[in-house]
C-alpha positions as CSV (number, residue, x, y, z in Angstrom):
1,X,-56.5,-174.2,-143.3
2,X,-57.5,-174.1,-147.0
3,X,-61.1,-173.4,-146.1
4,X,-60.0,-170.5,-143.8
5,X,-57.8,-168.9,-146.6
6,X,-60.7,-169.2,-149.1
7,X,-63.1,-167.5,-146.7
8,X,-60.6,-164.6,-146.2
9,X,-60.2,-164.3,-150.0
10,X,-64.0,-164.1,-150.5
11,X,-64.3,-161.5,-147.7
12,X,-61.6,-159.3,-149.2
13,X,-63.2,-159.6,-152.7
14,X,-66.6,-158.5,-151.3
15,X,-65.0,-155.7,-149.4
16,X,-63.2,-154.4,-152.5
17,X,-66.6,-154.1,-154.2
18,X,-68.2,-152.0,-151.5
19,X,-65.3,-149.7,-150.4
20,X,-64.3,-146.6,-152.2
21,X,-61.4,-147.1,-154.5
22,X,-58.0,-146.1,-153.2
23,X,-54.6,-145.3,-154.7
24,X,-56.3,-144.3,-158.0
25,X,-57.7,-147.8,-158.6
26,X,-61.3,-147.9,-159.9
27,X,-63.4,-151.1,-159.9
28,X,-66.2,-149.4,-161.8
29,X,-66.3,-146.3,-163.9
30,X,-69.3,-144.3,-165.1
31,X,-68.9,-141.7,-167.8
32,X,-70.7,-138.5,-167.3
33,X,-72.8,-137.5,-170.3
34,X,-71.6,-134.6,-172.3
35,X,-73.7,-131.4,-171.8
36,X,-75.8,-130.5,-174.8
37,X,-74.4,-126.9,-174.7
38,X,-71.2,-125.6,-173.2
39,X,-71.1,-122.0,-171.8
40,X,-67.8,-120.1,-171.4
41,X,-67.3,-116.4,-170.6
42,X,-64.3,-114.2,-170.6
43,X,-63.8,-110.4,-170.9
44,X,-67.5,-109.7,-171.6
45,X,-67.8,-112.3,-174.3
46,X,-70.0,-115.4,-173.6
47,X,-69.4,-118.4,-175.8
48,X,-72.3,-120.9,-176.1
49,X,-71.4,-124.0,-178.1
50,X,-73.9,-126.6,-179.4
51,X,-72.3,-129.8,-178.2
52,X,-74.1,-132.7,-179.7
53,X,-72.2,-133.4,-183.0
54,X,-73.2,-137.1,-183.0
55,X,-76.8,-136.0,-183.5
56,X,-75.8,-133.2,-185.8
57,X,-76.6,-130.7,-183.1
58,X,-80.3,-131.2,-183.5
59,X,-82.5,-128.7,-181.8
60,X,-84.2,-131.2,-179.6
61,X,-86.4,-130.0,-176.8
62,X,-83.6,-130.6,-174.4
63,X,-81.1,-128.8,-176.6
64,X,-83.4,-125.8,-176.9
65,X,-84.0,-125.7,-173.1
66,X,-80.2,-125.9,-172.5
67,X,-79.6,-123.1,-175.0
68,X,-82.3,-121.0,-173.4
69,X,-80.7,-121.5,-169.9
70,X,-77.3,-120.6,-171.1
71,X,-78.6,-117.4,-172.8
72,X,-80.5,-116.2,-169.8
73,X,-78.0,-117.0,-167.1
74,X,-76.8,-113.7,-165.5
75,X,-78.3,-111.8,-168.4
76,X,-78.4,-108.5,-166.4
77,X,-74.8,-108.7,-165.4
78,X,-72.7,-105.7,-166.6
79,X,-69.9,-108.2,-167.4
80,X,-71.9,-109.7,-170.2
81,X,-71.5,-107.6,-173.4
82,X,-72.0,-110.0,-176.3
83,X,-72.8,-113.7,-177.0
84,X,-71.1,-115.9,-179.6
85,X,-73.1,-118.9,-180.7
86,X,-71.2,-121.8,-182.4
87,X,-71.3,-125.5,-182.7
88,X,-69.0,-128.6,-182.4
89,X,-68.6,-130.8,-185.4
90,X,-69.2,-130.3,-189.2
91,X,-72.9,-129.5,-188.8
92,X,-73.9,-126.3,-187.1
93,X,-77.4,-127.6,-186.6
94,X,-79.7,-129.9,-188.6
95,X,-82.8,-128.5,-187.1
96,X,-85.4,-130.2,-185.0
97,X,-85.0,-133.8,-183.9
98,X,-87.5,-135.6,-186.1
99,X,-87.8,-138.5,-183.6
100,X,-89.6,-136.0,-181.3
101,X,-92.1,-135.2,-184.0
102,X,-93.7,-138.6,-184.6
103,X,-97.3,-139.4,-183.6
104,X,-96.0,-141.5,-180.7
105,X,-94.9,-138.2,-179.0
106,X,-98.3,-136.6,-179.4
107,X,-99.7,-133.2,-180.2
108,X,-99.0,-131.8,-176.7
109,X,-95.3,-132.6,-177.0
110,X,-95.1,-131.2,-180.5
111,X,-96.7,-128.0,-179.3
112,X,-94.1,-127.7,-176.5
113,X,-91.2,-128.2,-179.0
114,X,-92.3,-125.4,-181.3
115,X,-93.3,-123.1,-178.5
116,X,-89.9,-123.5,-176.9
117,X,-88.1,-123.0,-180.2
118,X,-90.0,-119.8,-180.9
119,X,-89.2,-118.6,-177.4
120,X,-85.5,-119.2,-177.9
121,X,-85.5,-117.5,-181.3
122,X,-87.3,-114.4,-180.1
123,X,-85.2,-114.4,-176.9
124,X,-82.1,-114.0,-179.1
125,X,-83.5,-110.9,-180.6
126,X,-85.0,-109.5,-177.4
127,X,-82.1,-109.8,-175.0
128,X,-80.1,-106.5,-174.5
129,X,-76.8,-107.8,-175.9
130,X,-75.9,-108.7,-179.5
131,X,-75.7,-112.4,-180.5
132,X,-73.2,-113.4,-183.1
133,X,-73.5,-116.8,-184.9
134,X,-70.2,-118.3,-185.8
135,X,-70.9,-121.0,-188.4
136,X,-68.6,-123.6,-189.9
137,X,-70.7,-126.1,-191.7
138,X,-74.3,-127.0,-192.5
139,X,-77.3,-125.1,-191.0
140,X,-80.7,-126.5,-192.0
141,X,-84.3,-126.0,-191.1
142,X,-84.5,-124.7,-187.5
143,X,-80.7,-124.6,-187.6
144,X,-80.9,-122.1,-190.4
145,X,-83.7,-120.3,-188.4
146,X,-81.2,-120.0,-185.5
147,X,-78.6,-118.3,-187.8
148,X,-81.2,-116.0,-189.2
149,X,-82.4,-115.0,-185.7
150,X,-78.9,-113.9,-184.6
151,X,-77.9,-110.2,-184.9
152,X,-74.7,-111.0,-186.8
153,X,-73.6,-114.2,-188.6
154,X,-70.0,-114.9,-189.6
155,X,-69.6,-118.1,-191.6
156,X,-67.0,-120.1,-193.5
157,X,-66.8,-120.6,-197.2
158,X,-67.9,-124.3,-196.8
159,X,-71.1,-123.4,-194.9
160,X,-74.4,-124.1,-196.5
161,X,-78.0,-123.2,-195.5
162,X,-81.3,-124.9,-196.3
163,X,-84.9,-125.3,-195.3
164,X,-85.5,-128.9,-196.5
165,X,-88.6,-129.7,-194.4
166,X,-90.8,-129.9,-197.5
167,X,-88.8,-133.0,-198.6
168,X,-89.9,-134.9,-195.5
169,X,-93.4,-133.6,-195.5
170,X,-92.9,-130.9,-192.8
171,X,-92.9,-127.5,-194.4
172,X,-90.4,-125.2,-192.6
173,X,-93.1,-122.7,-191.5
174,X,-91.4,-121.6,-188.3
175,X,-87.9,-121.2,-189.9
176,X,-89.7,-119.1,-192.5
177,X,-90.5,-116.5,-189.9
178,X,-86.8,-115.6,-189.3
179,X,-85.6,-116.4,-192.8
180,X,-88.4,-114.4,-194.5
181,X,-87.3,-111.4,-192.4
182,X,-83.7,-111.8,-193.3
183,X,-83.7,-112.5,-197.1
184,X,-85.8,-111.2,-200.0
185,X,-89.2,-112.9,-200.3
186,X,-88.6,-114.7,-203.5
187,X,-85.3,-116.1,-202.2
188,X,-87.1,-117.3,-199.1
189,X,-89.9,-118.9,-201.1
190,X,-87.4,-120.8,-203.3
191,X,-85.6,-122.1,-200.3
192,X,-88.8,-123.2,-198.7
193,X,-90.5,-124.8,-201.7
194,X,-87.4,-126.7,-203.0
195,X,-85.4,-127.4,-199.9
196,X,-82.3,-126.8,-202.0
197,X,-79.3,-125.5,-200.1
198,X,-77.7,-122.2,-200.8
199,X,-73.9,-121.5,-200.5
200,X,-72.3,-119.2,-198.1
201,X,-71.7,-116.7,-200.8
202,X,-75.4,-116.7,-201.9
203,X,-76.3,-116.4,-198.2
204,X,-74.1,-113.3,-198.0
205,X,-75.6,-111.9,-201.2
206,X,-79.1,-112.3,-200.0
207,X,-78.5,-111.0,-196.5
208,X,-78.8,-114.2,-194.5
209,X,-75.2,-113.8,-193.1
210,X,-72.9,-110.8,-192.4
211,X,-69.5,-112.1,-193.6
212,X,-67.9,-115.1,-195.3
213,X,-64.3,-115.9,-194.3
214,X,-61.8,-118.7,-194.8
215,X,-62.2,-121.5,-192.3
216,X,-58.8,-120.7,-190.6
217,X,-60.0,-117.1,-190.0
218,X,-63.4,-117.8,-188.6
219,X,-62.5,-117.6,-184.9
220,X,-60.3,-114.5,-185.4
221,X,-62.9,-112.6,-187.5
222,X,-65.8,-113.4,-185.1
223,X,-63.9,-112.5,-182.0
224,X,-62.7,-109.3,-183.5
225,X,-66.4,-108.3,-184.0
226,X,-67.3,-109.4,-180.4
227,X,-64.4,-107.4,-179.0
228,X,-65.4,-104.3,-180.9
229,X,-68.9,-104.6,-179.4
230,X,-67.3,-104.8,-175.9
231,X,-65.7,-101.4,-176.5
232,X,-69.2,-99.7,-176.5
233,X,-71.5,-98.9,-173.7
234,X,-73.8,-101.8,-172.7
235,X,-76.9,-99.6,-172.1
236,X,-76.4,-97.7,-175.3
237,X,-76.1,-101.0,-177.3
238,X,-79.1,-102.4,-175.5
239,X,-81.2,-99.4,-176.3
240,X,-80.1,-99.4,-180.0
241,X,-80.8,-103.2,-180.4
242,X,-84.3,-103.0,-179.0
243,X,-85.1,-99.9,-181.1
244,X,-83.9,-101.5,-184.3
245,X,-86.1,-104.5,-183.8
246,X,-89.1,-102.4,-182.9
247,X,-88.8,-99.9,-185.8
248,X,-88.2,-102.6,-188.4
249,X,-91.8,-103.9,-187.7
250,X,-93.2,-100.4,-188.3
251,X,-94.1,-98.2,-191.3
252,X,-91.7,-95.4,-192.2
253,X,-93.3,-92.6,-190.4
254,X,-93.9,-94.6,-187.2
255,X,-90.3,-95.9,-187.4
256,X,-89.0,-92.3,-187.5
257,X,-91.2,-91.3,-184.6
258,X,-89.9,-94.2,-182.6
259,X,-86.3,-93.7,-183.4
260,X,-86.4,-90.0,-182.8
261,X,-87.8,-90.4,-179.3
262,X,-85.1,-93.0,-178.6
263,X,-82.3,-90.7,-179.7
264,X,-83.5,-88.2,-177.1
265,X,-83.7,-91.0,-174.5
266,X,-80.1,-92.0,-175.5
267,X,-78.9,-88.5,-175.0
268,X,-80.3,-88.6,-171.5
269,X,-78.2,-91.6,-170.5
270,X,-75.1,-91.0,-168.5
271,X,-73.0,-92.9,-171.1
272,X,-74.6,-90.9,-173.9
273,X,-73.3,-87.7,-172.4
274,X,-70.0,-89.3,-171.6
275,X,-69.5,-90.2,-175.2
276,X,-70.2,-86.7,-176.5
277,X,-67.9,-85.1,-173.9
278,X,-65.1,-87.6,-174.8
279,X,-65.5,-86.7,-178.5
280,X,-65.4,-83.0,-177.7
281,X,-62.4,-83.4,-175.4
282,X,-60.6,-85.7,-177.9
283,X,-60.3,-88.6,-175.5
284,X,-61.5,-92.2,-175.1
285,X,-64.9,-92.4,-173.3
286,X,-65.0,-94.1,-169.9
287,X,-68.3,-96.0,-169.9
288,X,-70.2,-96.7,-166.7
289,X,-72.1,-99.5,-168.4
290,X,-75.1,-98.6,-166.2
291,X,-78.5,-97.4,-167.4
292,X,-78.2,-94.3,-165.4
293,X,-79.5,-90.9,-166.5
294,X,-77.5,-87.7,-166.9
295,X,-80.6,-85.6,-167.0
296,X,-84.4,-86.1,-167.2
């Protein structure tokens, strides 16, 4: 009798390990890993959040690939009007993951890391919608590069920015591409040669960021800018962003030639004519948000 009861107990125990749990009871639990980036979208505004605070939101190859995917998803959708890029935790981004840059990883891997990074940074400037950095904390090296690559940057008073690669034997040459185009040359060189951080106010003074606000107003101020962008025509904004980037790389005369031609192209857009009519008729424009022409 005792032997029979023991056998039944063992059988029930083994069954409990193989059957799916019932009544909310779990015998084993596996925690899903947190995504490296989180994407949310509402009313034309896409939020992309760097979501690896334990590793200081380092721009590892995986993080860069996740960021690229979240930027490109449904990029041509008329519902997408602006992207807000932020981060979880006290560090916006510490830059590249140095563990990926050791000799053990090899030259091929290093090349892939920097190629992907450059692709993401140029993508931010090349996509047809504005990208706003919302920064509350430290942004260093490639993290600073990320802020410099965005079209607009709203930061808190406690935010700081640095390119400290020189201190660990890896000069911030790729961050220098974006930073050197955002701040005066001598400011960029001091940041690059010393690695010393600059304050949010100095970043504002030198043109690295757009606005410095108290921490409790960061969300409100950033979203107010994003919502204002959403009030404009998507194709008009897209044309303007692309033209600005192009003419900034040109000399004065070439820049005027480029911009003048684009102004004519802008007038040929359906939304370009709608805006002018609405102004004349003293009403709010009704945008189509389609890149359709009103005339040739």
